[in-house]
Coordinates of C-alpha atoms in Angstrom, one line a residue:
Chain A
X22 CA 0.0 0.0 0.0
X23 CA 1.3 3.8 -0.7
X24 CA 2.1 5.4 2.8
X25 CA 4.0 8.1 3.2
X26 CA 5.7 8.8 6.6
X27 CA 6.4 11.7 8.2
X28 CA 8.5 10.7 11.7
X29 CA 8.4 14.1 13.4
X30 CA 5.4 15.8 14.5
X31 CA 7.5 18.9 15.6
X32 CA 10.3 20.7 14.2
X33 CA 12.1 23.7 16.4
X34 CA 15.1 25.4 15.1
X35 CA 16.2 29.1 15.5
X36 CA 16.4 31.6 12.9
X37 CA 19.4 31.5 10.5
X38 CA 19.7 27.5 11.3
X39 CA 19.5 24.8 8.6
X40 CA 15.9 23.2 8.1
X41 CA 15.2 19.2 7.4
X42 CA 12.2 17.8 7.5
X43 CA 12.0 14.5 6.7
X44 CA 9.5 12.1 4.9
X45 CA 10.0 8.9 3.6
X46 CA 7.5 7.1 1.1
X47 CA 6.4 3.1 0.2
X48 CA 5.3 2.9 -3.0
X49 CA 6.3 0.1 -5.9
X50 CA 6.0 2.6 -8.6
X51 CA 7.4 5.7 -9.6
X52 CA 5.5 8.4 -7.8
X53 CA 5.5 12.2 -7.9
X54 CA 5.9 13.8 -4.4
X55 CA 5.2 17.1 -3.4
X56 CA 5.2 19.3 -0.3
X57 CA 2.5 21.2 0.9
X58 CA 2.5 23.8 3.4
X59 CA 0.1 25.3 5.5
X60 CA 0.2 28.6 6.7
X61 CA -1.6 29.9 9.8
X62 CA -5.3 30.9 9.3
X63 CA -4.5 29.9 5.4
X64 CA -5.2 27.3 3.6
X65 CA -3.2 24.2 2.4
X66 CA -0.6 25.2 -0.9
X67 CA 1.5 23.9 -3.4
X68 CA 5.2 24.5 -2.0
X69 CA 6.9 21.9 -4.2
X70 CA 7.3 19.4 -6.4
X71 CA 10.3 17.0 -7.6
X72 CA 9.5 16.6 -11.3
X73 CA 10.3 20.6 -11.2
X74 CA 13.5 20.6 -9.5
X75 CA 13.1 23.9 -8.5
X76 CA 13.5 25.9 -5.3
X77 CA 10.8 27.7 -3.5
X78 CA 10.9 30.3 -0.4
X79 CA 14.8 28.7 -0.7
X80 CA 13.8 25.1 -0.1
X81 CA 14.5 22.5 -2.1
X82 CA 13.9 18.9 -2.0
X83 CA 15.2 16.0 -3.6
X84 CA 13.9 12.4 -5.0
X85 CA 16.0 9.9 -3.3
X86 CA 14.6 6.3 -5.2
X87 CA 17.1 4.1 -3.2
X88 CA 15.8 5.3 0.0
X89 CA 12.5 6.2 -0.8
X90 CA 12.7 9.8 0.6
X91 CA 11.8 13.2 -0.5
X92 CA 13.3 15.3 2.5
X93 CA 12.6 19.0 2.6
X94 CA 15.4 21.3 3.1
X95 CA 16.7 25.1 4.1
X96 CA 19.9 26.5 4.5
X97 CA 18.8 29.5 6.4
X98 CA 15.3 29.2 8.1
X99 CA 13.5 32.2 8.7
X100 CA 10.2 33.3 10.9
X101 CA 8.1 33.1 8.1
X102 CA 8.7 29.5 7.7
X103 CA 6.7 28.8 10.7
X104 CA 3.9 26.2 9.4
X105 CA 2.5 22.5 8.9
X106 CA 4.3 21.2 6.4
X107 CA 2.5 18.1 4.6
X108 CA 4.8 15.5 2.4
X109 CA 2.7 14.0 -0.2
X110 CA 2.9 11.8 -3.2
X111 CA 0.2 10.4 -6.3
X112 CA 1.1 8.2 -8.9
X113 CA -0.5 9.7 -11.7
X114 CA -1.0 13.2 -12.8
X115 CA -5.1 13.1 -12.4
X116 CA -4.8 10.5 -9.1
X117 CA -5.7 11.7 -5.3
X118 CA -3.0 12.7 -3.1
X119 CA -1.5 11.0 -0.3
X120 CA -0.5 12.8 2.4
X121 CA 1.4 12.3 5.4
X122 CA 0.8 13.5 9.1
X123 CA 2.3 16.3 8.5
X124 CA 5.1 18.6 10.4
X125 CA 4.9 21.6 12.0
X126 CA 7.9 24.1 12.2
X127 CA 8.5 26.3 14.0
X128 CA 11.3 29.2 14.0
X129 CA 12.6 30.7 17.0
X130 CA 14.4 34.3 16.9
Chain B
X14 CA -11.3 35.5 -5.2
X15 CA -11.2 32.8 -7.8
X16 CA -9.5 30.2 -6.1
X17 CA -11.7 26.9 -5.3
X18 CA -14.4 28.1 -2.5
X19 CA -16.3 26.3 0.0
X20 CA -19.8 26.6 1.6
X21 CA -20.4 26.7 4.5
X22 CA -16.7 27.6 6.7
X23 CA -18.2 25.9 10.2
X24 CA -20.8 23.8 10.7
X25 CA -22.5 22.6 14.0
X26 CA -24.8 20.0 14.0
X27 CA -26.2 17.2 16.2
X28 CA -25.8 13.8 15.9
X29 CA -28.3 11.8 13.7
X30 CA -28.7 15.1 11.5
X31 CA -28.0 15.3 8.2
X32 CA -25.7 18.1 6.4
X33 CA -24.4 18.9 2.8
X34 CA -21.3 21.0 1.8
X35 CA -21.0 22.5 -1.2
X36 CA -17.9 23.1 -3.2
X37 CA -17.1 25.4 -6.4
X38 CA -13.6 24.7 -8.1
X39 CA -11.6 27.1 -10.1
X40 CA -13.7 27.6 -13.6
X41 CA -12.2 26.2 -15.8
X42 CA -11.0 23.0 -13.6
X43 CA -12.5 19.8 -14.8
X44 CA -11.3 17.4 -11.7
X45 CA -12.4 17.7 -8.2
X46 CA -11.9 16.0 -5.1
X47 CA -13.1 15.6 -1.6
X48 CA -10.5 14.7 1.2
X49 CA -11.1 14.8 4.9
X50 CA -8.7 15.8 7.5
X51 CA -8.6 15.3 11.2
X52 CA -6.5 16.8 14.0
X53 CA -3.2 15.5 13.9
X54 CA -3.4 14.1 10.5
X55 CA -3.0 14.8 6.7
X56 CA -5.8 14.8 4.6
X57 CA -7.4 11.8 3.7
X58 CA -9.0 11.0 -0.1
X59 CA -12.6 10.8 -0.1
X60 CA -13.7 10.6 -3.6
X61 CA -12.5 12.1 -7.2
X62 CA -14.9 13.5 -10.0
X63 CA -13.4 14.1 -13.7
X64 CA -16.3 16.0 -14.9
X65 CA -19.6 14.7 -13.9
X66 CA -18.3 11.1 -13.3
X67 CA -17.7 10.3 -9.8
X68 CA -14.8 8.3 -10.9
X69 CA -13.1 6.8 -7.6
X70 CA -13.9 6.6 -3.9
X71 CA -12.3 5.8 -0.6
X72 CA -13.4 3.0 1.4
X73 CA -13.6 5.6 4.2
X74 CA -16.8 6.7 1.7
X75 CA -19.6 4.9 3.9
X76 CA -22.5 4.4 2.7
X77 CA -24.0 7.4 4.8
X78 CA -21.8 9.6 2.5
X79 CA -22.6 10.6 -0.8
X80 CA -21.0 13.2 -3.1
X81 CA -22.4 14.5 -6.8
X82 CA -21.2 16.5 -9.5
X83 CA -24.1 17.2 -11.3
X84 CA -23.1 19.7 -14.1
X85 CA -19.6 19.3 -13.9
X86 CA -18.7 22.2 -11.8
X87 CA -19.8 22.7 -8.4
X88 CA -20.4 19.7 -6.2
X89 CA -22.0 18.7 -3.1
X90 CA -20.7 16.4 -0.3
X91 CA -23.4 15.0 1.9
X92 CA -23.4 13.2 5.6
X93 CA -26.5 11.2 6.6
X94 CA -27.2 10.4 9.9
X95 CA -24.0 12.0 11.0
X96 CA -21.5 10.4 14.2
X97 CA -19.2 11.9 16.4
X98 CA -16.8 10.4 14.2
X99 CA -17.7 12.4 11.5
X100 CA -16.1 15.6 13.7
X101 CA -13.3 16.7 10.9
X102 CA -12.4 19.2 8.2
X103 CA -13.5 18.8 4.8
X104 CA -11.6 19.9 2.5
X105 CA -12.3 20.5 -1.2
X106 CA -9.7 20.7 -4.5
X107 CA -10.0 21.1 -7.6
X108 CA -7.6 21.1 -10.9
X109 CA -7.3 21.1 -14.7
X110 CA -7.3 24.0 -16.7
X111 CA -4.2 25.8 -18.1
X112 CA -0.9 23.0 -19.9
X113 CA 1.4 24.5 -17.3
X114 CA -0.6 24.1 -13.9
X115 CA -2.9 21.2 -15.2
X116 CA -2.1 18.9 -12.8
X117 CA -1.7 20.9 -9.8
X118 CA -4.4 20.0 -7.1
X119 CA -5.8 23.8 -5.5
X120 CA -7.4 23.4 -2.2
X121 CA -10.5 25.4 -1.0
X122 CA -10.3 26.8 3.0
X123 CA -12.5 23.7 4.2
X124 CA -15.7 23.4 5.8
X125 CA -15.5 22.1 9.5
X126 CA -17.7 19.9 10.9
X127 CA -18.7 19.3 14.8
X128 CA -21.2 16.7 15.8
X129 CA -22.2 16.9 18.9

């Protein structure tokens, strides 16, 4: 069965520290993952993707097949990174969306 | 605002009632789905319409749930005889549209749902 796994259900780190948020996936196919983040009082949004390869808000994230991980990352985290972060994968482009528990960070100053 | 809207934000009700939500997608979106979320968790998949064809559904779907697309746009979500259990967020998404965003699901704000 697709699961996706999110281990920590709170992140804490101070401002200007690296970010890693981690999420691991089961799934015999090849699956597109995503993030999704939620913002406080907003609804849940698009932060990612890794068929775009692309960094948002200066995260990035990268497909690890071999260990089945798609691991969320920051250099430099900021206060505005506070939020529930969602990993997430489908395995086609019209499928649902599996999500995990989810992760909230949260930045200190 | 022309992002994917849904009616009503809260709703109270008591146990045994019945209630509907109603969700409009983006316009020009021809794929909707209905997850539910509850605290602590991600959202879960409910059901998926392409159009007017209701073309998958969780087996969380119980058979005091049903969901319709009638037209192809807007669709409806209802609980019969609703449980405690029911207490959650429903959340609504919807995509399609445009080659370069086709595929990307947009979620509405949710309609919340206590039982009591």
């Amino acid at each position: 069965a697709q699961r996706v796994t999110q281990p920590e259900k709170l992140l804490s780190v101070f401002k200007g520290a690296p970010v890693e948020l981690k999420c691991n996936y089961s799934y015999s196919g090849s699956p597109e993952l995503f993030w999704y983040v939620q913002y406080s009082r907003q609804r849940l949004q698009l932060l990612l993707r890794h068929i775009s390869r692309e960094s948002i808000k200066g995260f990035t994230a990268d497909l690890n097949k071999g260990e089945t991980s798609f691991h969320l990352k920051k250099p430099f985290a900021q206060e505005e990174d506070s939020a529930m972060y969602y990993c997430a994968l489908r395995y086609s482009s019209a499928s649902k969306i599996i999500f995990g528990s989810g992760t909230r960070l949260s930045i200190r100053p | 605002d022309t992002g994917v809207s849904q009616n009503p934000r809260h709703k109270i009700t008591k146990r045994g009632q019945n209630v509907t939500f109603r969700c409009d997608p983006i316009s020009e979106h021809n794929r909707l789905y209905w997850y539910r979320q509850t605290l602590g968790q991600g959202p879960e998949f409910l059901t998926y319409f392409q159009n007017e064809a209701q073309l998958e559904k969780s087996r969380l779907l119980s058979d005091r749930f049903s969901a319709e697309r009638p037209k192809g746009s807007f669709s409806t979500l209802e609980i019969q005889r609703t449980e405690q259990g029911d207490s959650a967020m429903y959340l609504c998404a919807s995509s399609g549209g445009l080659a370069v965003a086709k595929n990307i699901q947009y979620f509405g704000a949710g309609t919340r749902l206590s039982v009591l």
